[in-house]
Coordinates of C-alpha atoms and ligand atoms in Angstrom, one line a residue:
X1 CA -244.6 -183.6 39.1
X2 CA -241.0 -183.2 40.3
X3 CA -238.2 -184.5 37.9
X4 CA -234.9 -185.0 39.9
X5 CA -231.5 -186.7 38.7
X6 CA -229.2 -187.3 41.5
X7 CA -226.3 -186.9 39.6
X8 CA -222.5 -187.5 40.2
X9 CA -219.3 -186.0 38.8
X10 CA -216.4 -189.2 38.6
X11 CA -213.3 -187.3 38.9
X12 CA -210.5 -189.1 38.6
X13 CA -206.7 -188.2 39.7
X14 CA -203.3 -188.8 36.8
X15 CA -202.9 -191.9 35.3
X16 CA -199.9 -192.6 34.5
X17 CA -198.8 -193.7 31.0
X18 CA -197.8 -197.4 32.4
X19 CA -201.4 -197.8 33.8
X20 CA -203.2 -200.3 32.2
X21 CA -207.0 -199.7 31.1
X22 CA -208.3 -202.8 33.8
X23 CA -206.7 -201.0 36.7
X24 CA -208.3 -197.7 35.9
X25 CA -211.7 -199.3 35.1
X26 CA -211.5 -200.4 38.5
X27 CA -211.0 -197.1 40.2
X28 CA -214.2 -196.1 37.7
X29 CA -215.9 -199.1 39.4
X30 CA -215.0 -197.5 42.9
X31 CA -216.7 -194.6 41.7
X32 CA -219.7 -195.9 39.9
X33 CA -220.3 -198.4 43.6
X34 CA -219.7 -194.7 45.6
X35 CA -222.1 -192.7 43.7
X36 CA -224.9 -195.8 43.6
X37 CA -224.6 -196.1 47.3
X38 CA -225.1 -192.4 47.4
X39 CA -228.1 -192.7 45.3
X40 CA -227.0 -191.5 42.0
X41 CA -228.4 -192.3 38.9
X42 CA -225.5 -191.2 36.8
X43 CA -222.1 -190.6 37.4
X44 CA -220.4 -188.9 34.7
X45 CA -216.7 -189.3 34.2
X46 CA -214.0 -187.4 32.3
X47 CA -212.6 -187.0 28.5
X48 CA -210.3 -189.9 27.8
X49 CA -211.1 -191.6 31.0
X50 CA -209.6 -194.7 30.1
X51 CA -205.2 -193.8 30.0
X52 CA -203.3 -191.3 30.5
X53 CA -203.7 -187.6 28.5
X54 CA -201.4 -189.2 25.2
X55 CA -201.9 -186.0 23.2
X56 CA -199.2 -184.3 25.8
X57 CA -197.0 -186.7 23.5
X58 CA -195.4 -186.7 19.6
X59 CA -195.7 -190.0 17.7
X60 CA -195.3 -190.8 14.9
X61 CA -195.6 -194.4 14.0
X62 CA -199.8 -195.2 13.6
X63 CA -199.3 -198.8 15.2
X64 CA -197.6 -196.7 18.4
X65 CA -201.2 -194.2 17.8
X66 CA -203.5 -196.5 17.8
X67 CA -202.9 -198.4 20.9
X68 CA -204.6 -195.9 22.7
X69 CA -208.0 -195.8 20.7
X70 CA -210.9 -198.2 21.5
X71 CA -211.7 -200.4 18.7
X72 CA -215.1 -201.6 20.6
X73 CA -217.1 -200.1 23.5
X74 CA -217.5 -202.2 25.6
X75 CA -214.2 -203.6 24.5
X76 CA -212.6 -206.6 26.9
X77 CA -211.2 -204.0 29.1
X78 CA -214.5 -202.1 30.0
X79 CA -217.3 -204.7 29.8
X80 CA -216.8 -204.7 33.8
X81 CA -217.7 -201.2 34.2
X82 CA -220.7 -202.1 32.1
X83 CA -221.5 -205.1 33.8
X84 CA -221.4 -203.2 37.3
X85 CA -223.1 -200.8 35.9
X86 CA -226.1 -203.0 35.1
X87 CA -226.2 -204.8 38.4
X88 CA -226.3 -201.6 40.2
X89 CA -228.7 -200.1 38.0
X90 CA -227.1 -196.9 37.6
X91 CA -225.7 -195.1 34.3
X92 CA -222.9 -193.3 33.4
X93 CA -220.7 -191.1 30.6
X94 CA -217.5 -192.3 29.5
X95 CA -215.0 -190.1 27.2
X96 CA -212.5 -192.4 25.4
X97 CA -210.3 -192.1 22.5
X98 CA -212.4 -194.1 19.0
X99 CA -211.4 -195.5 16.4
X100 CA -213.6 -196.5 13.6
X101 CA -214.0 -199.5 11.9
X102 CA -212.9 -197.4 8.8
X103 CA -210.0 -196.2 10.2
X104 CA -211.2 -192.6 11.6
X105 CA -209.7 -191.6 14.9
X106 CA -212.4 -189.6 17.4
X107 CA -212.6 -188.4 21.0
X108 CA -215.8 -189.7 21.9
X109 CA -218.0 -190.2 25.2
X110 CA -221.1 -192.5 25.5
X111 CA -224.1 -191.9 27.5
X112 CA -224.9 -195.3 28.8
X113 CA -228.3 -196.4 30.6
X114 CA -229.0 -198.1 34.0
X115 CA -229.3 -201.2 32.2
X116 CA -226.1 -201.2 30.4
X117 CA -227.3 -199.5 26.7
X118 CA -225.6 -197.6 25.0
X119 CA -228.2 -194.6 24.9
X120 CA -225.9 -192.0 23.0
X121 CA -222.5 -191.3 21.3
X122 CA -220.7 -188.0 21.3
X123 CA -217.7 -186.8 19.4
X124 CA -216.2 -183.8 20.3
X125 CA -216.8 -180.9 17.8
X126 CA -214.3 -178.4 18.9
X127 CA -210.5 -180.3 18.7
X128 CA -208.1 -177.8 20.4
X129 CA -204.1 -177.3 20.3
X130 CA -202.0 -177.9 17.6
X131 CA -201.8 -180.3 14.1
X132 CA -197.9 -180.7 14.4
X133 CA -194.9 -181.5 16.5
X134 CA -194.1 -177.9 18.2
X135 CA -190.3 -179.0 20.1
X136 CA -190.8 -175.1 22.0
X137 CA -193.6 -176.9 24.2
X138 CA -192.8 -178.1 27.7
X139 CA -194.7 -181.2 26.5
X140 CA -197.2 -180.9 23.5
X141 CA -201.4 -181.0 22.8
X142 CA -201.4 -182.7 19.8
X143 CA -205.3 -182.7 19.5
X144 CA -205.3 -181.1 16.2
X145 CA -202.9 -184.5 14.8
X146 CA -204.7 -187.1 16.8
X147 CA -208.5 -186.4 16.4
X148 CA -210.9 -185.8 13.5
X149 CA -214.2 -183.4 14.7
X150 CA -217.2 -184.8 15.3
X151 CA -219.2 -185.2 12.5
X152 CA -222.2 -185.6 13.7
X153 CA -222.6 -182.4 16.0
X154 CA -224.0 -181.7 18.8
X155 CA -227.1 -183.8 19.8
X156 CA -229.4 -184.5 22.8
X157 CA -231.2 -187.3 24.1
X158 CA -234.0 -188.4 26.3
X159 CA -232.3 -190.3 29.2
X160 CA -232.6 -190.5 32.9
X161 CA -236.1 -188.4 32.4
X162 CA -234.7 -185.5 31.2
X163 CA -233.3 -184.2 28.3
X164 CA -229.5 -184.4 28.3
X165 CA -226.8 -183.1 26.1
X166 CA -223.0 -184.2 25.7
X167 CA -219.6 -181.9 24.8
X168 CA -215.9 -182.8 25.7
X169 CA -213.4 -180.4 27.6
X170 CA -212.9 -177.8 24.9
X171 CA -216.2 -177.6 24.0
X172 CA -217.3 -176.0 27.3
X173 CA -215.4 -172.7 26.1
X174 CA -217.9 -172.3 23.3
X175 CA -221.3 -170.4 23.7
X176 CA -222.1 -172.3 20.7
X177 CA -221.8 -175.4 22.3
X178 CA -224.5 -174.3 24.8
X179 CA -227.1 -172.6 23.0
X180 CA -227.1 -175.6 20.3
X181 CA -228.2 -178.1 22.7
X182 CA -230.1 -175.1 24.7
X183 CA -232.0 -174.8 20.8
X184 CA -232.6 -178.8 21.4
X185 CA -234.3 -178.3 24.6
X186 CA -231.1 -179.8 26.4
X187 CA -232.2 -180.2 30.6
X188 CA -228.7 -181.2 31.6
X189 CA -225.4 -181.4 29.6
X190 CA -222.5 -183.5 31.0
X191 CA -218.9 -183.8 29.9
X192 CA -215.3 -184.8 30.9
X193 CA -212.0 -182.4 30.5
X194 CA -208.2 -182.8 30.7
X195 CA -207.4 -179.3 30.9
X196 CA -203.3 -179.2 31.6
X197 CA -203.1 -175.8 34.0
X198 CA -199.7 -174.2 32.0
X199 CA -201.6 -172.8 28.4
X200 CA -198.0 -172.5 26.7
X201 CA -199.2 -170.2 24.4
X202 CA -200.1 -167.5 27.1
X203 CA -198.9 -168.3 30.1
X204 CA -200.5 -165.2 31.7
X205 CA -204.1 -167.4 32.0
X206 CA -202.8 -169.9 33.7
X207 CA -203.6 -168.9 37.1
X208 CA -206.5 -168.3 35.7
X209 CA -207.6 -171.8 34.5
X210 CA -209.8 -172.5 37.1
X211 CA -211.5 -169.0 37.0
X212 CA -211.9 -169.5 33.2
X213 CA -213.3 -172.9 33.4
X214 CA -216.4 -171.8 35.7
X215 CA -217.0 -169.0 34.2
X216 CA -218.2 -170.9 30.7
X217 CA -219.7 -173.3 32.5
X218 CA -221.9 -171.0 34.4
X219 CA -222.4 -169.0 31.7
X220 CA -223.7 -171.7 29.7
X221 CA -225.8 -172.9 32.3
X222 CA -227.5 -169.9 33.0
X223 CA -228.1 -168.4 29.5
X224 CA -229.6 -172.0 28.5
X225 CA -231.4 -172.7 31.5
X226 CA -229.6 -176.1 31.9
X227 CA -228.1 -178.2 34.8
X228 CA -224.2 -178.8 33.4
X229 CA -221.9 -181.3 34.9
X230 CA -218.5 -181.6 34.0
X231 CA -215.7 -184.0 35.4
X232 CA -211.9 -183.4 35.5
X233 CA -209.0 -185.6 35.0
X234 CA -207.0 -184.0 37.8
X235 CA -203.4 -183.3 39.2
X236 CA -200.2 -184.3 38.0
X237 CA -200.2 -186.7 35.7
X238 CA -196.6 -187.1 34.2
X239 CA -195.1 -184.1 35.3
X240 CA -198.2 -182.2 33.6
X241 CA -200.3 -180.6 36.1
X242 CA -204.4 -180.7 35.0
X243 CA -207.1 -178.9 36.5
X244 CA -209.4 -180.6 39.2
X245 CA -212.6 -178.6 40.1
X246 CA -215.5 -180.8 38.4
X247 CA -218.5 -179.1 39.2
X248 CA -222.1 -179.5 39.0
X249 CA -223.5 -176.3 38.2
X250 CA -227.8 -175.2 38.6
X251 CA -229.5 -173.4 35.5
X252 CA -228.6 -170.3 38.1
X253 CA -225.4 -170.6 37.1
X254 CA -224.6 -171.5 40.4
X255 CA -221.6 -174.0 41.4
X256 CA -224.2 -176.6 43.6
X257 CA -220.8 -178.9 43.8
X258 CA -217.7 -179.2 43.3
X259 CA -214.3 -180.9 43.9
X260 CA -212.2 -180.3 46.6
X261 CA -209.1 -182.8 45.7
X262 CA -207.1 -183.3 42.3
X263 CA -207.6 -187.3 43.0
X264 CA -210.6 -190.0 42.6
X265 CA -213.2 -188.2 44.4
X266 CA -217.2 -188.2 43.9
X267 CA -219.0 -184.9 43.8
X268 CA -223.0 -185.5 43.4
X269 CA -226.0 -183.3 43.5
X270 CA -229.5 -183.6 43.4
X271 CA -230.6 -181.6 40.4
X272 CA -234.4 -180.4 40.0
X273 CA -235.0 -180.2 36.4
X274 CA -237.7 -178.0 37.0
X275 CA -235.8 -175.2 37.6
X276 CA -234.4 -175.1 34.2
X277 CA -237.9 -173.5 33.1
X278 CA -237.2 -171.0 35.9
X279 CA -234.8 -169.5 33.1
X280 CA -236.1 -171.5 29.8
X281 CA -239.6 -169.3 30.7
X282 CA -238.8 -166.4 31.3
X283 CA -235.6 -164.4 30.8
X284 CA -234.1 -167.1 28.2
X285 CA -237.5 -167.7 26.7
X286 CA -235.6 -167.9 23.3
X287 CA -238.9 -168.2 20.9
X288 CA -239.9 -164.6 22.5
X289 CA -236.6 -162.9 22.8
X290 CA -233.8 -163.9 20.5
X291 CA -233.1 -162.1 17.5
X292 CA -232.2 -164.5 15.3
X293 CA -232.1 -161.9 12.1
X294 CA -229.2 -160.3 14.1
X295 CA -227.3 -163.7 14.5
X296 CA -226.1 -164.5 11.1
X297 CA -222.6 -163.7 11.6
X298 CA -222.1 -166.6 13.8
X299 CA -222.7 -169.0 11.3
X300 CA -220.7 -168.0 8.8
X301 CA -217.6 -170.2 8.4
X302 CA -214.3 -168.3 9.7
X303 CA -213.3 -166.2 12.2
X304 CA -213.1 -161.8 12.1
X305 CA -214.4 -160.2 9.4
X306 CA -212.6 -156.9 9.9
X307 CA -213.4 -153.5 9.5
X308 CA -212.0 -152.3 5.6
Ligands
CDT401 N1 -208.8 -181.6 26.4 C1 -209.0 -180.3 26.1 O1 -209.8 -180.0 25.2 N2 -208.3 -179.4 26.7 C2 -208.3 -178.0 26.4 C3 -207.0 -177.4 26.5 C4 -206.8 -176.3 25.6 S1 -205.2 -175.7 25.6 C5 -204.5 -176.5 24.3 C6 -209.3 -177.2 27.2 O2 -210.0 -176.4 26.6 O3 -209.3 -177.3 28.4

């Protein structure tokens, strides 16, 4: 029996810091009405969906911090989304910035159902950037002084009739990442990014950004046999330029779709989940061919162990 998810990337241009969360849950609600008319069944949209990219910025009073954390999901702002959502039957992924009940700050994404569930949380393992105020920056990515990791891990879920996985942005750079969920039988993984094109560490890669971003993402799809979809936050928001390019990428590791514009813009496929056992059975059949006696290393907590 086929299995097929026609799926859709919700890319979304800047928001500027002055937006307010209602107005960009409407342009999600474009989206969301775009991709049902197209037949989607989930529409997946990116990291921190709901204001602008606030790490880029240094604060330092935690009344200031937490205005741009979600106390509740849905909270008043994006029970619309939800309520649309439910009356078109169609699901979706939302990355937003959490904070707990006991006072922990995440970067989170749900996996919400047709019906309006929520089917999944996800907080992101791998926090990128820097813990402190670094004035040398053009502007900052304060990741490391915003977010806690995950704590939970990496996970997967039965949704949409497959078997579907979550990361966030930075978490795409990791083979880890990939093979974790691929270990959990993961069918299709989906995740947003905000990934600012100048890397002020090394500006040499950023030319490269786009080049870099596909290559993990195909890499990942193709050594794990899984469908990935991953949704940008696009184009210049506050004089910081992000990359577009979501993609929806086959088990191949082919690019099946992708963005052509750094604005709101849909991109949708229709993914066969059968052909992830195209590559789950046979050249990636892990149970037959990974060496896992040779692997240790890559648990071990740290980074280089160097040669003495
Ligand atoms: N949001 C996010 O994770 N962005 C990172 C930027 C890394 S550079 C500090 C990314 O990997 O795209």
């Amino acid at each position: 029996m086929s299995r097929v998810i026609t799926v859709a990337a919700g890319q979304l241009g800047p928001i500027s810091r002055d937006e307010p969360r209602e107005s960009v849950v409407e342009r999600l609600i474009s989206l969301l009405r775009q991709a049902a008319g197209a037949g989607c069944q989930l529409v997946v949209f990116p990291e921190l969906a709901l204001t602008t990219f606030f790490p880029r910025w240094y604060m330092e009073e935690q009344d200031e911090i937490d205005t741009w954390f979600e106390t509740e999901m849905p909270g008043p702002a994006t029970r619309p989304l939800f309520d649309e959502a439910r009356a078109l039957g169609i699901g979706f992924c939302l990355g937003y910035a959490e904070l707990t009940r006991d006072g922990h700050h995440y970067n989170t994404q749900v996996l919400v159902a047709g019906d309006g569930s929520i089917v999944a949380k996800y907080r992101k393992v791998h926090i990128p950037g820097h813990e402190t105020h670094e004035p040398w920056r053009p502007f900052q990515h304060l990741e490391r002084y915003y977010f806690e990791p995950g704590p939970e891990g990496f996970g997967v879920w039965r949704a949409f009739g497959a078997i579907v996985g979550m990361m966030i942005c930075n978490d795409r750079r990791w083979p880890e990442t990939y093979r974790v969920m691929g270990l959990l039988g993961a069918e299709m993984i989906v995740g947003g990014y905000n990934t600012p094109i100048h890397f002020a560490p090394d500006p040499s890669q950023d030319v490269l950004q786009g080049f870099h971003s596909s290559l993990v993402m195909q890499a990942g799809a193709y050594q794990n046999g899984a469908w990935v979809v991953a949704t940008a936050k696009g184009g210049v928001e506050e004089g910081v330029d992000s990359l577009a390019q979501s993609a929806i990428i086959a088990p191949s590791g082919q690019i099946v779709a992708q963005a052509y514009t750094a604005g709101d813009e849909l991109v949708t496929a229709r993914c066969d989940l059968a052909w992830c056992d195209r590559y789950k059975k046979t050249l990636f059949e892990f149970d037959r061919y990974r060496m896992v006696e040779h692997y240790e290393p890559i648990t071990r907590k740290g980074g280089v162990t160097p040669l003495p």
